[in-house]
Coordinates of C-alpha atoms in Angstrom, one line a residue:
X1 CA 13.1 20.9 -14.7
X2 CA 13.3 20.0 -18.4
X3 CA 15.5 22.7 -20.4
X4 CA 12.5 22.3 -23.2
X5 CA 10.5 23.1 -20.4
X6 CA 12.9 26.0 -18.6
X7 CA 12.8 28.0 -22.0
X8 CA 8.9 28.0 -22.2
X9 CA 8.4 29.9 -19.3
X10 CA 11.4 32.3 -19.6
X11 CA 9.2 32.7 -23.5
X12 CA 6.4 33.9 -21.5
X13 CA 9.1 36.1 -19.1
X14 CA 8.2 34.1 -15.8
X15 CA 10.7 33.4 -13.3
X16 CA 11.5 29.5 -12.2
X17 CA 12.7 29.8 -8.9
X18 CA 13.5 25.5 -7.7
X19 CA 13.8 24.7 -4.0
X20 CA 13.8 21.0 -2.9
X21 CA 11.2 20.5 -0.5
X22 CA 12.0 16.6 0.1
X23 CA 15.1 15.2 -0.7
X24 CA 15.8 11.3 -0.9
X25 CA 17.9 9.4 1.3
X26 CA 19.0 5.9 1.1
X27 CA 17.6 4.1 4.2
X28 CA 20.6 0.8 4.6
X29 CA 19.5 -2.4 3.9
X30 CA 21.4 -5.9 3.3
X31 CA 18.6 -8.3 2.7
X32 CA 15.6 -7.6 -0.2
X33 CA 12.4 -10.4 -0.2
X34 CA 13.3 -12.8 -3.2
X35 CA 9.7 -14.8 -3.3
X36 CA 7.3 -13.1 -4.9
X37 CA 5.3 -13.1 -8.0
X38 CA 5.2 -8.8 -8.1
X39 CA 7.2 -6.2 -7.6
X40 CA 5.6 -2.8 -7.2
X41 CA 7.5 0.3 -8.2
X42 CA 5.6 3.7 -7.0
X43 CA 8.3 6.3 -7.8
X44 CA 11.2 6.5 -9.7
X45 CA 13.0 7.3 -6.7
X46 CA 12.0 3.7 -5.2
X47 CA 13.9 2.4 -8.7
X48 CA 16.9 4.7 -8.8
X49 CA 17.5 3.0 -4.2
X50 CA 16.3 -0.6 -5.4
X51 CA 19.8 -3.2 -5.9
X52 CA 18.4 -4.8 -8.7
X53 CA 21.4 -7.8 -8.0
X54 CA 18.9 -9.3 -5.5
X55 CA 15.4 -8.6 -7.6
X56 CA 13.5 -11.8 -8.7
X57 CA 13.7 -12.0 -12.1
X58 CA 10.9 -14.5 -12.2
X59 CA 8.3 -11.1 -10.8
X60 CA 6.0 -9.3 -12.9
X61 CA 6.8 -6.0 -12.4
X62 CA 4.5 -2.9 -11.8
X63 CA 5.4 0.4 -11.9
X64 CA 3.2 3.7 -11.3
X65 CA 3.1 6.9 -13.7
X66 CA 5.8 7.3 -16.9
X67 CA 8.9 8.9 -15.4
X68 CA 8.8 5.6 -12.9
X69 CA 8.5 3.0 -16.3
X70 CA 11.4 5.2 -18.2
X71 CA 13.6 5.0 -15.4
X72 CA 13.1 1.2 -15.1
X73 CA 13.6 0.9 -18.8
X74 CA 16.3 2.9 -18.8
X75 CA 18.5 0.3 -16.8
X76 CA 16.9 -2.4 -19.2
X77 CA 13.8 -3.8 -17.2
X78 CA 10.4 -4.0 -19.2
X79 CA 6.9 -3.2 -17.4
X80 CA 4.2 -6.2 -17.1
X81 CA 1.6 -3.5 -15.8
X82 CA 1.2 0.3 -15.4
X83 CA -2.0 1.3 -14.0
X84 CA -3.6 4.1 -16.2
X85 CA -4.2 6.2 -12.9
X86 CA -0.7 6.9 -11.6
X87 CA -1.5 7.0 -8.1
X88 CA -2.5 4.2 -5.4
X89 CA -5.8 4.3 -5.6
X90 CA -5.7 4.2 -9.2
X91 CA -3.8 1.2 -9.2
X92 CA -5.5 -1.3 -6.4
X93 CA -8.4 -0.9 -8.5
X94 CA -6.7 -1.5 -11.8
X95 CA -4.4 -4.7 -10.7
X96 CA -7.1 -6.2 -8.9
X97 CA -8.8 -6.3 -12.2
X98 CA -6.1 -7.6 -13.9
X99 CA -5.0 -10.9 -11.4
X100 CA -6.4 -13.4 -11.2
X101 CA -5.8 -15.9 -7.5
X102 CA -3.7 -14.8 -5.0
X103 CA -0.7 -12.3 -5.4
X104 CA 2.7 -12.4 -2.8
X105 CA 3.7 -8.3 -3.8
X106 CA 7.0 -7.3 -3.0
X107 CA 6.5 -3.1 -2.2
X108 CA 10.4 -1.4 -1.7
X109 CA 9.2 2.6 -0.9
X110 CA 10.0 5.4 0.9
X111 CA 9.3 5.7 4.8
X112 CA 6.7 8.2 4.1
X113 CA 4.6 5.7 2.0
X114 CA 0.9 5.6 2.7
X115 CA -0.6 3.3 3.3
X116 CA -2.9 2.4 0.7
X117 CA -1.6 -0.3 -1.5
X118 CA -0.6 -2.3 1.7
X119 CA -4.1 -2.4 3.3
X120 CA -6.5 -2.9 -0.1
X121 CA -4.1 -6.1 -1.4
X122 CA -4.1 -7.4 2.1
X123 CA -7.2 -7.3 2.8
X124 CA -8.1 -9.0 -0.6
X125 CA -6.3 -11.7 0.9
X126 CA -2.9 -10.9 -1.0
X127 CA 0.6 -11.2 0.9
X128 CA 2.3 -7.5 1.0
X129 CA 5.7 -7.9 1.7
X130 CA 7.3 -4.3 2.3
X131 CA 10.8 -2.8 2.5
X132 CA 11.5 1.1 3.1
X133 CA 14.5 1.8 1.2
X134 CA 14.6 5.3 1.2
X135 CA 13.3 8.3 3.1
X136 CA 12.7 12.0 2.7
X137 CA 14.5 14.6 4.8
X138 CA 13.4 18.5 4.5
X139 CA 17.3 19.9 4.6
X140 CA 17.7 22.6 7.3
X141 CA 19.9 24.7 4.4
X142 CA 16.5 24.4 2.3
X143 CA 14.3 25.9 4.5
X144 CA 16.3 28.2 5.1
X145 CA 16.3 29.1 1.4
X146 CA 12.4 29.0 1.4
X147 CA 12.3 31.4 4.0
X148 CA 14.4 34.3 2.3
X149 CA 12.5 33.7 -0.9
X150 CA 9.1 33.8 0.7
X151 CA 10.4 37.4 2.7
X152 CA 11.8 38.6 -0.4
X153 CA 9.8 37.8 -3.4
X154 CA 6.3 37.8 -4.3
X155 CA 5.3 34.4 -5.9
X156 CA 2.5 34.0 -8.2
X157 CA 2.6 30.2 -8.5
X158 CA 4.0 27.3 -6.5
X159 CA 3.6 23.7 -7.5
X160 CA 4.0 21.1 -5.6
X161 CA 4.9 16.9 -6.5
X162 CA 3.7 15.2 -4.0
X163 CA 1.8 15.6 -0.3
X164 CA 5.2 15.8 1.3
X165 CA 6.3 18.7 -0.6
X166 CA 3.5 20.4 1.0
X167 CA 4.2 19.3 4.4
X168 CA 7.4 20.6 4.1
X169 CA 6.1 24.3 2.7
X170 CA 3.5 24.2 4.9
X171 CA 6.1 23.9 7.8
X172 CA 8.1 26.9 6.5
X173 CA 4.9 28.8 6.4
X174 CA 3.5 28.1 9.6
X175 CA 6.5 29.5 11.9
X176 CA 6.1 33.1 9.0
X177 CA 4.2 35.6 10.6
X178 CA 6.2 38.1 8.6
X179 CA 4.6 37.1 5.6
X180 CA 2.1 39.3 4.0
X181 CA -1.7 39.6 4.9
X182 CA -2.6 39.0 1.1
X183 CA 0.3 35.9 1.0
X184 CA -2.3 33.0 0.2
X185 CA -4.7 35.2 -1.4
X186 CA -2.3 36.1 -4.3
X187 CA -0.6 33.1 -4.6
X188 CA -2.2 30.0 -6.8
X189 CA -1.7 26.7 -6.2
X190 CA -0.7 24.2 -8.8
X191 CA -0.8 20.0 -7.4
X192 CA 0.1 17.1 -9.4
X193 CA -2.6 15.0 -9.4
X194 CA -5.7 14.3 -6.9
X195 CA -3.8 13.1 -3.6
X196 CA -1.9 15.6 -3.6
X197 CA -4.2 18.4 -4.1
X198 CA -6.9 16.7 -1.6
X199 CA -3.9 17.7 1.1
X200 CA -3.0 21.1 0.2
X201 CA -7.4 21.7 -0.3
X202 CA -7.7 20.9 3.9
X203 CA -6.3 24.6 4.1
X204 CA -6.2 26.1 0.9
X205 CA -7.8 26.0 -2.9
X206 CA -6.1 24.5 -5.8
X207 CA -5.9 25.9 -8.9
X208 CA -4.1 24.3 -11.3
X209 CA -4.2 20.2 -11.7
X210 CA -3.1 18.5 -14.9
X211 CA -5.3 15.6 -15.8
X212 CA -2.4 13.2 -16.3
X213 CA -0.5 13.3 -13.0
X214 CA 3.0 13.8 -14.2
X215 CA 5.5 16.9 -13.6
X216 CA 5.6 17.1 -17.8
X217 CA 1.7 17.8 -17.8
X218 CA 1.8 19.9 -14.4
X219 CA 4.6 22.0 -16.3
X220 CA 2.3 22.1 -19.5
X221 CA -1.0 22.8 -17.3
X222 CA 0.9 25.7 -16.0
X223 CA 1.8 27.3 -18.9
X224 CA -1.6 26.8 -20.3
X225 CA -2.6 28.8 -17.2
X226 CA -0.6 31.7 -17.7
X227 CA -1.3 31.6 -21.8
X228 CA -5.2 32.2 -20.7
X229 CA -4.9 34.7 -17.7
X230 CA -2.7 36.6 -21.0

C-alpha cells in the first residue's frame, strides 16, 4: 500500500492490517514464442517474470489495467492497446474491435489464469500461443498469520485483489469454527472489480466495488465508504 494512501486511513484512525494471500513464484522456463504479432500482458506480475531479452520487438503489445502499463513503461516499453475494461472480458470485446484479420497472440500468465482470453481469440479463429511463467502459492507462514488475526481481532473490512485472494481467505475460513457467530455478518466486503466480486457473491455480499478496477480506486472507494458511514 501506497504511503499517500497508508496516511489517509490512519487520518480517519482505521487500522491497515496487510497479509499476502497469494504470493508470486517464478515457474522456470528457457524458451519464450518469438512469432507473433501480440503480446498480451494481464498483470503486472506477468511483466515484472517476462525476460524481455527474448520478446519480439516487432509485437504490438497489450496490457490490462494502469499498474500493468506503468510497470511496462517503467522498463521502457510503450503500450499499442489497453482495453478500457481492465479485466478479460473487457478486453476480448475491445481488441476484437480493434483488429482487423487474423491475430497469432503470445499470452505469458500465471498458472491460475482463466481461461477466458484463450477460448474467445481462439475461437474467433486467432492463434493463442500461451506460456505460464509464474504461479501463486498461499505460504503456510501466511495462513498461519490470517488465522491469529481472524481469532484475535475483529475486522470491519477486508479487500480483496483478485479471485485467488479469496480462495485463499476462504480456505483459512473454512477449517475456523472458532470464529464468531456474527463473523460474516459484521464484516464488509470490499472486491476490485466485477470478477472478482462475482466469486466472493457465490457465498457472500459485496459491498464495496470501485468502478475503475484498480487497488488506487479500491483504496479510494474505501475511504469514501467509511467518510459516509461517518
Amino acid at each position: 500500500m501506497p504511503d499517500s494512501i497508508h496516511q489517509a486511513f490512519a487520518k480517519k484512525e482505521v487500522e491497515v492490517i496487510t497479509i499476502p494471500l497469494n504470493r508470486t513464484v517464478l515457474q522456470p522456463y528457457e524458451y519464450l514464442e518469438r512469432d507473433y504479432d501480440w503480446i498480451f500482458f494481464t498483470s503486472s506480475n506477468a511483466v515484472r517474470y517476462f525476460d524481455f531479452t527474448q520478446l519480439n520487438s516487432h509485437a504490438q503489445i497489450l496490457a490490462i489495467g494502469n499498474q500493468t502499463v506503468k510497470t511496462l513503461q517503467d522498463l521502457g516499453y510503450d503500450v499499442d492497446f489497453q482495453p478500457k475494461e481492465a479485466f478479460s472480458e473487457g478486453l476480448v470485446k475491445e481488441w476484437l474491435s480493434f483488429v482487423n484479420g487474423k491475430q497469432r497472440v503470445f499470452w505469458p500468465h500465471s498458472f491460475q489464469a482463466r481461461r477466458v482470453i484463450y477460448n474467445a481469440l481462439t475461437s474467433r479463429g486467432h492463434v493463442v500461443l500461451e506460456k505460464v511463467i509464474y504461479k501463486n502459492e498461499f505460504y503456510p507462514e501466511d495462513q498461519d498469520r490470517l488465522r491469529k488475526l481472524l481469532l484475535n481481532e475483529a475486522l470491519d473490512y477486508v479487500l480483496f485483489a483478485s479471485p485467488s485472494a479469496w480462495t485463499s481467505f476462504s480456505k483459512v475460513t473454512e477449517t475456523m469454527l472458532q470464529l464468531p457467530a456474527d463473523f460474516w455478518s459484521r464484516l464488509k466486503i470490499a472486491a476490485i472489480g466485477p470478477v472478482t466480486a462475482k466469486v466472493i457473491e457465490k457465498e457472500h455480499l459485496v459491498a464495496v466495488q470501485p468502478k475503475i478496477y484498480d487497488m488506487p480506486h479500491l483504496y479510494e472507494c474505501l475511504l469514501q465508504e467509511i467518510e459516509h458511514e461517518e
